[in-house]
XYZ file of C-alpha atoms in Angstrom:
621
model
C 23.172 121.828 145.469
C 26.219 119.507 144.832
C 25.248 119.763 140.636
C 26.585 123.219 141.070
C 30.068 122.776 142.278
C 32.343 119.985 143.250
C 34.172 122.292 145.238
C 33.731 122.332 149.140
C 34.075 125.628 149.459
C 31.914 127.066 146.416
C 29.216 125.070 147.989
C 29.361 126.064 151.613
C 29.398 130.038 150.386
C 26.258 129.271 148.113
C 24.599 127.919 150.685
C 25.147 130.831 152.829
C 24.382 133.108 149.494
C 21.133 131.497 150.140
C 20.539 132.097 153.978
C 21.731 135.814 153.299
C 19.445 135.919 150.311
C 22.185 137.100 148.256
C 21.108 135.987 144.369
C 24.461 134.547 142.437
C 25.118 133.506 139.147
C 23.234 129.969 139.525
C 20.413 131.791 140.348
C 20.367 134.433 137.865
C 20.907 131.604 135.569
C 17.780 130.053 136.515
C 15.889 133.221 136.222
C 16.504 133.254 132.436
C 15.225 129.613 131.803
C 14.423 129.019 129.040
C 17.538 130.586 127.216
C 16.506 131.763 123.844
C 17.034 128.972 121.513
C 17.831 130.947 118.223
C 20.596 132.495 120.519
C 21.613 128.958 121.672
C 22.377 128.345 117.568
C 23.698 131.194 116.537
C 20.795 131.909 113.923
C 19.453 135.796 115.338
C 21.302 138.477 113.789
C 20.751 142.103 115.019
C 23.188 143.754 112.808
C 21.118 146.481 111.306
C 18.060 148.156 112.066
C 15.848 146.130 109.914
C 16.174 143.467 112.528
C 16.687 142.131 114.228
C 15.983 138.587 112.252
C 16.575 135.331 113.201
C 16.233 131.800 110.776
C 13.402 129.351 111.762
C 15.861 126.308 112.450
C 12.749 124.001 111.888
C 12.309 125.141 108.271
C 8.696 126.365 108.803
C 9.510 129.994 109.311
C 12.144 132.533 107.395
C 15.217 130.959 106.005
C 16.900 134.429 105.535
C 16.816 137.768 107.486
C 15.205 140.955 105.815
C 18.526 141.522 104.105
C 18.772 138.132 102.606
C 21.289 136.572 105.011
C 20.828 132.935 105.383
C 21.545 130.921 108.515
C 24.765 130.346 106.708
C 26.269 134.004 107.168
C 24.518 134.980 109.900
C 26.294 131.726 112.251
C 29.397 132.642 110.559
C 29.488 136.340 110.990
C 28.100 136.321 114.773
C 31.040 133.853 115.486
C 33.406 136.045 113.727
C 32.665 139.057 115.390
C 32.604 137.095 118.950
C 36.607 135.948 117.833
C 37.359 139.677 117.125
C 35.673 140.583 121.004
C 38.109 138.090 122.227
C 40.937 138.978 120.257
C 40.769 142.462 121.173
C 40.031 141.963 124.718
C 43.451 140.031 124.824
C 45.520 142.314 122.572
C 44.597 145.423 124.857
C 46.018 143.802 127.715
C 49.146 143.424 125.190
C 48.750 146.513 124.171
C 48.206 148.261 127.856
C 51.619 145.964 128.901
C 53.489 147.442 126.144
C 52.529 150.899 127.091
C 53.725 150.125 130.429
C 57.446 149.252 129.212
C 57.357 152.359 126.879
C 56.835 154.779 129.999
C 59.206 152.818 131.694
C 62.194 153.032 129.308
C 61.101 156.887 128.894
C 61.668 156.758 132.378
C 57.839 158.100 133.498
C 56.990 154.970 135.406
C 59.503 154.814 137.980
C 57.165 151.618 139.883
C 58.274 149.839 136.895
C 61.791 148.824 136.528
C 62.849 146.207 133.820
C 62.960 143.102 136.289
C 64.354 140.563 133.732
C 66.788 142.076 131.169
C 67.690 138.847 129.678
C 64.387 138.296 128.586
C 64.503 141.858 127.318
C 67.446 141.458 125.486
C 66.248 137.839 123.967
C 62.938 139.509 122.550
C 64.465 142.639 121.268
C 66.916 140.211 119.573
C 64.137 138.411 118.054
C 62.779 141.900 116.966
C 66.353 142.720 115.169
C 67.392 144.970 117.764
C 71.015 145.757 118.428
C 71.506 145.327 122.083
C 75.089 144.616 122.391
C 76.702 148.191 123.687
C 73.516 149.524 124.536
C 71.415 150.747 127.837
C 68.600 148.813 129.140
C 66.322 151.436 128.670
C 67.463 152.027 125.005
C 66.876 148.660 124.182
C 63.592 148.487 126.061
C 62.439 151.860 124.190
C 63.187 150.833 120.957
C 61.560 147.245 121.793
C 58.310 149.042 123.435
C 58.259 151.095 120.021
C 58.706 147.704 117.704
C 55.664 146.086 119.868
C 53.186 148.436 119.332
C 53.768 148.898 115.584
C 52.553 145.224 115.634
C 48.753 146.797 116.435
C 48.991 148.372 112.824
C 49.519 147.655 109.663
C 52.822 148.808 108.201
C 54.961 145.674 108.730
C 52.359 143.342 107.226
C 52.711 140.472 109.335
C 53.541 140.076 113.254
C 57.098 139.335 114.669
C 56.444 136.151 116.905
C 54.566 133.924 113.872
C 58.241 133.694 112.906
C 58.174 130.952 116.186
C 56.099 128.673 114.121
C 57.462 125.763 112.051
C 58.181 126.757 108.377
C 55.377 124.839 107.370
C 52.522 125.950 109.289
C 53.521 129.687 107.969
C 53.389 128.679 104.544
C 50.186 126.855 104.712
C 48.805 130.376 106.221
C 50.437 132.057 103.786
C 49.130 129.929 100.893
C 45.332 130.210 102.654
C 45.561 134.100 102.754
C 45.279 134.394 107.262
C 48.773 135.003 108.053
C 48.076 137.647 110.626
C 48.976 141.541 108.876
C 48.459 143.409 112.255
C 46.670 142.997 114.762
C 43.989 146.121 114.976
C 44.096 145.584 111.352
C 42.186 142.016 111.614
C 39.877 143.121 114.167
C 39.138 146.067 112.494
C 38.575 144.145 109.298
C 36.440 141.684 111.075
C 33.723 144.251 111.818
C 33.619 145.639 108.792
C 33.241 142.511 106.953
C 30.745 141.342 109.209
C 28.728 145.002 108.985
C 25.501 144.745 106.362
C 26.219 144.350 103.020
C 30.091 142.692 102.989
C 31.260 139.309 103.873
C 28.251 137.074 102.796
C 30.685 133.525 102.263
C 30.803 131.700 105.278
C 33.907 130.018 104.306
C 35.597 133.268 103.611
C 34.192 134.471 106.971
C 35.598 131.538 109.000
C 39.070 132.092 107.434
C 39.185 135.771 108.684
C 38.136 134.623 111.949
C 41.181 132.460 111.812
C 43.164 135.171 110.594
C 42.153 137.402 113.532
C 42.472 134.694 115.929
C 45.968 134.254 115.263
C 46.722 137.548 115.514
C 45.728 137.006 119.099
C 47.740 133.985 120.160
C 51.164 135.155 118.006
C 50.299 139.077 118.705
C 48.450 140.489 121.414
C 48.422 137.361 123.765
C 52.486 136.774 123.012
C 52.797 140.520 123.444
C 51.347 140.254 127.345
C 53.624 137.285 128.283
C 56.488 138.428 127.127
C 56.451 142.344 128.098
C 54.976 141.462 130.891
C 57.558 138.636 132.151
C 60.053 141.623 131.342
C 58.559 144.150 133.456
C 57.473 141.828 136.485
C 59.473 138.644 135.726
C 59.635 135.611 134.009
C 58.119 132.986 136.508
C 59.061 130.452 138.323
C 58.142 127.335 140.159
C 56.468 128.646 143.196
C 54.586 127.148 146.339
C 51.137 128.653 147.669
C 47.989 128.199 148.749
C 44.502 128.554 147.295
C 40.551 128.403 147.674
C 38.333 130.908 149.402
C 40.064 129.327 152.761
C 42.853 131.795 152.087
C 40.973 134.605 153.527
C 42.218 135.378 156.937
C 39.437 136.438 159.563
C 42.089 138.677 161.681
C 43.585 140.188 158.849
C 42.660 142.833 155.879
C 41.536 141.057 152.687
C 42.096 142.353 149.713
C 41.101 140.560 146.731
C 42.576 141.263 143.042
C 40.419 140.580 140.117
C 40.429 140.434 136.799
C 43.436 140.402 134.136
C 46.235 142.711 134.148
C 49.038 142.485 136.404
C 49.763 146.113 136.174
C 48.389 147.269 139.230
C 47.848 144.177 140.968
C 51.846 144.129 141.015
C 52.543 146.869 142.713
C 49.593 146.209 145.052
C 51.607 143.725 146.029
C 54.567 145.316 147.137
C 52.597 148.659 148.541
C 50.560 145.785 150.978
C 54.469 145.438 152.723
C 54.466 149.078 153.371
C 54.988 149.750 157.110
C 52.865 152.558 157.186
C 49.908 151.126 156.152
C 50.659 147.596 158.372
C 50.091 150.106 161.118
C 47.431 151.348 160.274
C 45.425 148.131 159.853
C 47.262 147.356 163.309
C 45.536 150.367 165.057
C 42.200 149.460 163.566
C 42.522 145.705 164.931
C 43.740 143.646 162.196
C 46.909 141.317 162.750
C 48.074 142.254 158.883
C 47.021 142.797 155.252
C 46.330 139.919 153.266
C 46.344 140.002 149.124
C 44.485 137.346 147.498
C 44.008 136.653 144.265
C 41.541 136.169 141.817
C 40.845 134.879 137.972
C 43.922 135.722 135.894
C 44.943 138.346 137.769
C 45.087 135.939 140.772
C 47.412 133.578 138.278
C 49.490 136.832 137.508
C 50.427 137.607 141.042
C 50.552 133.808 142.099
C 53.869 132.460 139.669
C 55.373 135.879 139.946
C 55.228 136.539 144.036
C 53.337 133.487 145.471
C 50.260 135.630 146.858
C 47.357 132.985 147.895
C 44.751 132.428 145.283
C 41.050 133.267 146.441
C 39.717 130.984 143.387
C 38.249 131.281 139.731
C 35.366 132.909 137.949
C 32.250 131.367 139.609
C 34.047 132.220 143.217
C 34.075 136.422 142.679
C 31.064 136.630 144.057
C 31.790 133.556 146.900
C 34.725 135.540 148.367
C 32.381 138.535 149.091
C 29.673 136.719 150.923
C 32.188 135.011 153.482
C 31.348 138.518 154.687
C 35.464 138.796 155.455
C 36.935 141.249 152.272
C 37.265 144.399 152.905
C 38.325 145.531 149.010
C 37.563 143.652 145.455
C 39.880 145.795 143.341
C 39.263 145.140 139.859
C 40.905 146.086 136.220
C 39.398 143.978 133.644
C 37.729 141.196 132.023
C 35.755 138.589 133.388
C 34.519 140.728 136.565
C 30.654 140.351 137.075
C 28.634 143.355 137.022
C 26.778 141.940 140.075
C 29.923 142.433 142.257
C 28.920 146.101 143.645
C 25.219 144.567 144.209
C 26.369 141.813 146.340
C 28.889 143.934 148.276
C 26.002 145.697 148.985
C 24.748 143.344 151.723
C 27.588 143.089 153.130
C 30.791 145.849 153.811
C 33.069 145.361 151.065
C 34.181 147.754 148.316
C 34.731 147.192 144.944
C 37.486 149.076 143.701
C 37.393 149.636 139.810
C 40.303 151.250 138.375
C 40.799 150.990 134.791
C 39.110 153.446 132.405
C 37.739 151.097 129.756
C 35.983 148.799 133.173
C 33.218 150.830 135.432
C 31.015 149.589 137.752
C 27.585 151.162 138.518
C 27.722 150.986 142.307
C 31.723 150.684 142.461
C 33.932 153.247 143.653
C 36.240 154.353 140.985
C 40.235 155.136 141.793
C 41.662 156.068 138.286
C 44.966 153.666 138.226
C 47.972 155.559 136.492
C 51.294 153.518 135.627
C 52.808 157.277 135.703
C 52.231 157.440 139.631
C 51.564 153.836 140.585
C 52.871 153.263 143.899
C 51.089 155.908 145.214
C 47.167 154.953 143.383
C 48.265 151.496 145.355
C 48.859 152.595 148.419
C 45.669 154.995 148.528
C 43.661 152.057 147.677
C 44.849 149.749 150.262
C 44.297 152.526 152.690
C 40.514 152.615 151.103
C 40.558 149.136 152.347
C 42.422 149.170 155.872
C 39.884 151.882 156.663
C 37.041 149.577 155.757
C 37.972 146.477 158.509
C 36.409 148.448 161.244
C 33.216 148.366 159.044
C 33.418 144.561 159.363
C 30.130 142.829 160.137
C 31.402 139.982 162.265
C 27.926 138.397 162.080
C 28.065 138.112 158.644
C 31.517 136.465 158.685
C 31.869 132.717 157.591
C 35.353 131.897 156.077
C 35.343 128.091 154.643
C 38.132 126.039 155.897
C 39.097 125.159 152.546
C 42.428 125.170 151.301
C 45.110 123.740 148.959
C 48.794 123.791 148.544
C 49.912 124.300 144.614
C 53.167 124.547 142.745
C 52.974 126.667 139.753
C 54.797 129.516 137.950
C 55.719 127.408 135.118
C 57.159 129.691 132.043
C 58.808 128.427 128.909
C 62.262 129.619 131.051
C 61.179 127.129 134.116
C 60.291 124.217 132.147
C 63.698 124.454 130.142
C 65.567 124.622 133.151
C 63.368 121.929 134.968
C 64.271 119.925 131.727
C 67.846 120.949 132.170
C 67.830 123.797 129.742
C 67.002 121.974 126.447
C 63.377 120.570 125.525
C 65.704 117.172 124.173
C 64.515 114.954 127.572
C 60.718 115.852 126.934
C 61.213 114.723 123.228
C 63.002 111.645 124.097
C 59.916 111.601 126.687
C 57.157 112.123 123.589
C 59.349 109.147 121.487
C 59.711 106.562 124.116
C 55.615 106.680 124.912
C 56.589 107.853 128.591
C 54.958 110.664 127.549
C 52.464 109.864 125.000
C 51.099 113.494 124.638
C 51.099 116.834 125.647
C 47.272 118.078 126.448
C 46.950 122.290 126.712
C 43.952 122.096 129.173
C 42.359 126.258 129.436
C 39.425 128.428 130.006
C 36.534 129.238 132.229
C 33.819 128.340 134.312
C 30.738 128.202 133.344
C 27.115 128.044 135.929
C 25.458 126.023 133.241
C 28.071 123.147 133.987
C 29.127 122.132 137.605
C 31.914 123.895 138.614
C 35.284 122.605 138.233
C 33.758 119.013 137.502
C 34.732 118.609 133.632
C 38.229 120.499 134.116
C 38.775 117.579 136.791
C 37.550 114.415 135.175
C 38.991 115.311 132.009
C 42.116 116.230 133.020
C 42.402 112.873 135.551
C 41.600 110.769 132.484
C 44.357 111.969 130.214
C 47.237 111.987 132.775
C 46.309 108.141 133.503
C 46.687 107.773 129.654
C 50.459 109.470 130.168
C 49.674 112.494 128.732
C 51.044 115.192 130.179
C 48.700 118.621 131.033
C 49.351 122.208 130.766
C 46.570 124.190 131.930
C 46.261 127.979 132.424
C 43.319 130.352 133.605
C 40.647 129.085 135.312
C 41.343 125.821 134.312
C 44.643 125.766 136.050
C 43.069 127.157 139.339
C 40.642 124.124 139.259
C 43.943 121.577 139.069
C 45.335 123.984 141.645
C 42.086 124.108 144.362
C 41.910 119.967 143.799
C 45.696 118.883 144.792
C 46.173 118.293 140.687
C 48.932 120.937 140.532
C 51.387 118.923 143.384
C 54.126 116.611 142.418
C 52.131 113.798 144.395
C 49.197 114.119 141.734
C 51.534 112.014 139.350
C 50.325 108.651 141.966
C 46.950 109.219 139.424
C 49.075 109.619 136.415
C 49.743 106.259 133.966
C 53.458 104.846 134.957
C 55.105 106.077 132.135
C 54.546 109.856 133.154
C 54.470 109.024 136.929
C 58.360 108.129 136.299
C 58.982 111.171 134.471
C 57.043 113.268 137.349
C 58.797 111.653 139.810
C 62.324 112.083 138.115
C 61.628 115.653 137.825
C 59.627 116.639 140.807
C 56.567 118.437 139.351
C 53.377 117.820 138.704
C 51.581 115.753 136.023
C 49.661 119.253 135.549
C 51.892 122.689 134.888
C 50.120 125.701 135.595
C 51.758 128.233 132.777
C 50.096 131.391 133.508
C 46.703 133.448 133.119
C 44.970 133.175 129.928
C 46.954 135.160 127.715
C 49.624 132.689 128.802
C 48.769 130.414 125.999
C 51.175 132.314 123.906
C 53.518 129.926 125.982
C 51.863 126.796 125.331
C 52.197 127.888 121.488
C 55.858 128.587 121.571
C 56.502 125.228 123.651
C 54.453 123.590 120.757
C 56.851 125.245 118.342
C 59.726 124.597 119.424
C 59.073 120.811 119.722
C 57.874 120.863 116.296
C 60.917 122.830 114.888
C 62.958 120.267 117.085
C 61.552 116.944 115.069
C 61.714 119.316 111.425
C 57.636 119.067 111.540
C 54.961 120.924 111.491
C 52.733 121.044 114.909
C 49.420 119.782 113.781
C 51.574 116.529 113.025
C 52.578 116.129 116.884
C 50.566 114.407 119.467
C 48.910 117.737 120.611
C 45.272 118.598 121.866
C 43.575 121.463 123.222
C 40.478 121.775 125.379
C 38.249 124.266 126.648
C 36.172 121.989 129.288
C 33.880 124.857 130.832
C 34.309 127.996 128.401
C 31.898 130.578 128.497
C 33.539 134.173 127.071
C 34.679 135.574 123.618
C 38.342 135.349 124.793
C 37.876 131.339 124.773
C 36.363 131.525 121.517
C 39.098 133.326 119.712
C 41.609 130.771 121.779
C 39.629 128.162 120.694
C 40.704 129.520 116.698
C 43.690 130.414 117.024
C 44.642 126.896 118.840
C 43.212 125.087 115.955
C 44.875 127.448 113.344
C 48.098 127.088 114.785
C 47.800 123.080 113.923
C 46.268 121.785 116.951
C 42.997 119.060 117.788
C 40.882 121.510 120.587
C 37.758 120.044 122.204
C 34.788 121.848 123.622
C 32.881 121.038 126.921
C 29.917 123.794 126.459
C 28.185 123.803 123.143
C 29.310 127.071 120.772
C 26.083 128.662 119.048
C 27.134 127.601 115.262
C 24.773 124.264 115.112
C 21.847 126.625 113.062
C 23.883 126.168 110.217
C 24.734 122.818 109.308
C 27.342 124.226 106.294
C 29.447 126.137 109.184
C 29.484 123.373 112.301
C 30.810 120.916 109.715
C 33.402 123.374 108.288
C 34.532 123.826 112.335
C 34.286 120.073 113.129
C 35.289 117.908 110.083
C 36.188 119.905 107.085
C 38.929 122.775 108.899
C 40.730 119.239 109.140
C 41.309 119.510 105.578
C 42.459 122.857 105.295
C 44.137 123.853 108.324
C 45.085 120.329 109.535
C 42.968 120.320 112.652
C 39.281 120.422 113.813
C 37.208 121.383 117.061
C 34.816 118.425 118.362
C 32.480 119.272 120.838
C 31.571 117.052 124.079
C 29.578 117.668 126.980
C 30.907 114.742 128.549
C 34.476 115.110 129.933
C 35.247 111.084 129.986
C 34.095 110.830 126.077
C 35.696 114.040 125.521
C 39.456 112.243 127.377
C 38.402 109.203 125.176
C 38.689 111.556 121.553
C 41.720 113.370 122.955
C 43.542 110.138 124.004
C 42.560 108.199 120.042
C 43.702 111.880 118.825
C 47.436 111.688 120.321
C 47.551 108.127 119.242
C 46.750 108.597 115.361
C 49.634 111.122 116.023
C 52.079 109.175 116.933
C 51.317 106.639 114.321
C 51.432 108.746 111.911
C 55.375 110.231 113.493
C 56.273 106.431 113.295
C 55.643 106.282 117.239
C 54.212 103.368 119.519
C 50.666 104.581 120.043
């Protein structure tokens, strides 16, 4: 069993998965061996209905669909339309947070006051917005309005790509992908990719860059900064994480998925006296809010709330038989959820209108009325604790301390308000690099394992980790994100750990938090007058599994910047397009993906990476 996790926790709640004959992802997983191999490379296309087709890889079979698609097209457009499912998965969120600030400044979302108005008055700024003289809510209309016109396509190119160094903006403009708007690329991506239109793989890959971007300088950037705005910017925080957060006397809540709109105010409603009571009279000691996934990273660096764990746990947390409510909103929540509560007394709680659950109970969630959708599902979940099973209870000791909540705003002031000590950091060789460590879990790799070891192996090799999403809840479960983790680093970034107090791993957000690691990259590069592919950057994705990583994945690489892969991407049935990806993007974009299972030889590339760039800056490798 210990190939499925290396997490104590995970593998005490599969085990009892197994004596409650609950079926979970690893078994599922099993159940479909062996996984279609034309699916595994990327070579079946299904869209139009004279499929669906797929290439022989061997050569003995068809070498184009009925259509005349080659393995060439058909890679390229099925990865192009999985970047524009990822991209627009991020940019609603964006989209849904602006929405938010618009009711608020229109003052029909009273739960929602503007918590940081510097930040406010900073972005509007950097939108051309007068604020000086002006009401927060004016400013935060007019800002809210600005936003969403970034979806379309009247401007003809997003506000935040003006972060990026001078030359990485020319080189998109000279290669045709600077981002135009951001519906406007993923609407452009399906219709290339429909029968009949985009045929060129190159030109294909180049709009999935194009779209990509408009991810990580739109629709991600959008949902860190609006949403820092409306719930504030974060800060370095102390908590507590892994399924061992769950409290047997208590009323466990756990919040899943993406969005912090509810899960904020879920929050603050779980403090209301009334509904303490309540829980009181039905024999529970308190309410405890967990989180889980992003949404779990959300609520953690904004308020501290304990973090349950990351995406292969969703299912854990309900078989320790102890939650009494998985409320949901969206992304990354398995449909299974409502099956497994099934055995045992938990509800899951959907409540956005673009995410139901066949077997869920559905509460509409309305920003117009909030407080009061929070408060009526808490009390959906107070009333469940007498429903407890206390056979069925088994919460795993399991727990870690974390520090995390690090925003662009915290690291500056950690730094002492300029990035200057991290440069002088990067130039010395105390810091040799800066590795942006992200994404998933995935059943078909052990859990946590290659987020671990990889990470472990750069910060002994000085290079300093930010991680975010699942990734950063592995570092955070393990010990990795407390200042006492920089004893493993190298003693070059142990010093500057140590000197600083923090970790040798930052945890900078959920997923769509990126956006930060792109405007830290930024600003060193506009610091040093260069563009970022020439800094000692890399990106990895150690245990990615969803769209949203893949469209990461391109925009990371577009923006200038080295990105690894632990699982294996379904591009290798074209030869043409995996070396375009892994060797010849190089040349065009100035950076590559390599892909590598292994998460030591996969540290190995990333460390030889950050030394060629420092050569090449006139550093000590």
């Amino acid at each position: 069993m210990s190939e499925k996790s290396v997490d104590k926790a995970t593998l005490k709640m599969i085990k009892k998965a197994g004596d409650d004959n609950v079926k979970l992802a690893w078994d599922r997983l099993v159940a479909q061996q062996p996984q279609c191999g034309f699916g595994q490379l990327g070579v079946c296309c299904r869209n139009c209905n004279m499929g669906p087709c797929r290439i022989d890889p061997f050569g003995d079979g068809p070498d184009t669909g009925v259509c005349g698609a080659d393995a060439d097209t058909i890679v390229a457009r099925n990865l192009l339309r999985a970047i524009a499912a990822g991209a627009a998965a991020h940019s609603d969120h964006g989209r849904g947070i602006a929405a938010t600030l618009y009711a608020s400044a229109r003052g029909e979302a009273r739960d929602y006051p503007i918590k940081d108005e510097a930040k406010l008055k900073a972005v509007a700024t950097e939108f051309g917005i007068v604020v000086e003289g002006r009401s927060v809510q004016e400013i935060a209309l007019e800002l809210a309005g600005a936003v969403l016109e970034e979806f379309g396509t009247k401007k003809g190119s997003l506000q935040f790509i003006n972060r990026a160094p001078v030359q990485r903006r020319e080189l998109w403009d000279k290669l045709g992908i600077t981002p135009r708007g951001i519906d406007r690329e993923v609407v452009e991506s399906m219709h290339r990719t429909h029968m009949g239109v985009d045929n060129d793989y190159t030109s294909l890959i180049l709009q999935g860059l194009r779209t990509a971007l408009s991810d990580g300088w739109g629709g991600s950037c959008i949902a860190t900064e609006l949403s820092d705005i409306l719930f504030g910017t974060p800060q370095p925080v102390k908590g507590v994480c892994n399924l061992g957060v769950l409290m047997e006397d208590q009323v466990n809540i756990i919040l899943h998925g993406h969005e912090p709109t509810l899960s904020d105010i879920i929050v603050f409603a779980a403090r209301d006296e009334e509904l303490l009571a309540e829980a009181r009279q039905r024999g529970a000691s308190g309410i405890n809010v967990c989180g889980m996934c992003c949404t779990g990273n959300e609520v953690l660096m904004r308020h501290g709330v304990p973090l349950a764990g990351n995406f292969l746990q969703q299912e854990l947390a309900i078989v320790t038989g102890a939650v009494e409510a998985v409320i949901v909103d969206v992304q990354c929540i398995m449909p299974s959820l409502p099956q497994i509560a099934g055995c045992y007394h938990t509800k899951v709680i959907s409540t956005s209108p673009k995410a139901k659950f066949p077997g869920a109970l559905h509460v509409p969630f309305d920003e117009h009325n909030a407080m009061e959708v929070a408060k009526k599902i808490l009390r959906l979940a107070v009333e469940n604790y007498s429903n407890r099973r206390r056979e069925k209870v088994s919460i795993p000791s399991d727990r870690m301390e974390y520090m995390a909540g690090f925003s662009v705003e915290a690291l500056l002031a950690a730094l002492g308000g300029t990035l200057s000590p991290l440069i002088d950091a990067l130039k010395s060789g105390s810091v040799k690099g800066i590795a942006g460590v992200v994404g998933c879990n995935n059943p078909k790799y052990r859990q946590d394992y290659s987020h671990l070891t990889f990470i472990r192996e750069l910060i002994k090799n000085d290079i300093l980790v930010v991680a975010t999403g699942c990734a950063a809840i592995a570092c955070a479960k393990d010990g990795m994100l407390l200042p006492g983790a920089a004893d493993e680093a190298g003693e070059g970034l142990k010093a500057v750990c140590k000197g600083l107090n923090v970790p040798p791993v930052l945890h900078m957000g959920s997923c769509v938090d990126i956006s930060r690691i792109l405007t830290v990259a930024a600003a060193i590069a506009n610091a040093l007058g260069v563009d970022i592919a020439d800094l000692p950057l890399v990106g990895a994705a150690p245990e990615w599994m969803s769209e949203k990583a893949v469209s990461i994945g391109a925009y990371v690489i577009g923006s200038g910047i080295f990105t690894i892969l632990g699982t294996v991407p379904p591009v290798l049935g074209s030869k043409n397009v995996a070396a375009l990806l892994t060797s010849g993007a190089d040349e065009v974009i100035g950076a590559k993906f390599a892909v590598e299972e292994d998460p030591v030889a996969a540290a190995e590339l990333a460390v030889k990476h950050i030394a060629g760039k420092r050569v090449s800056l006139g550093l000590k490798a």
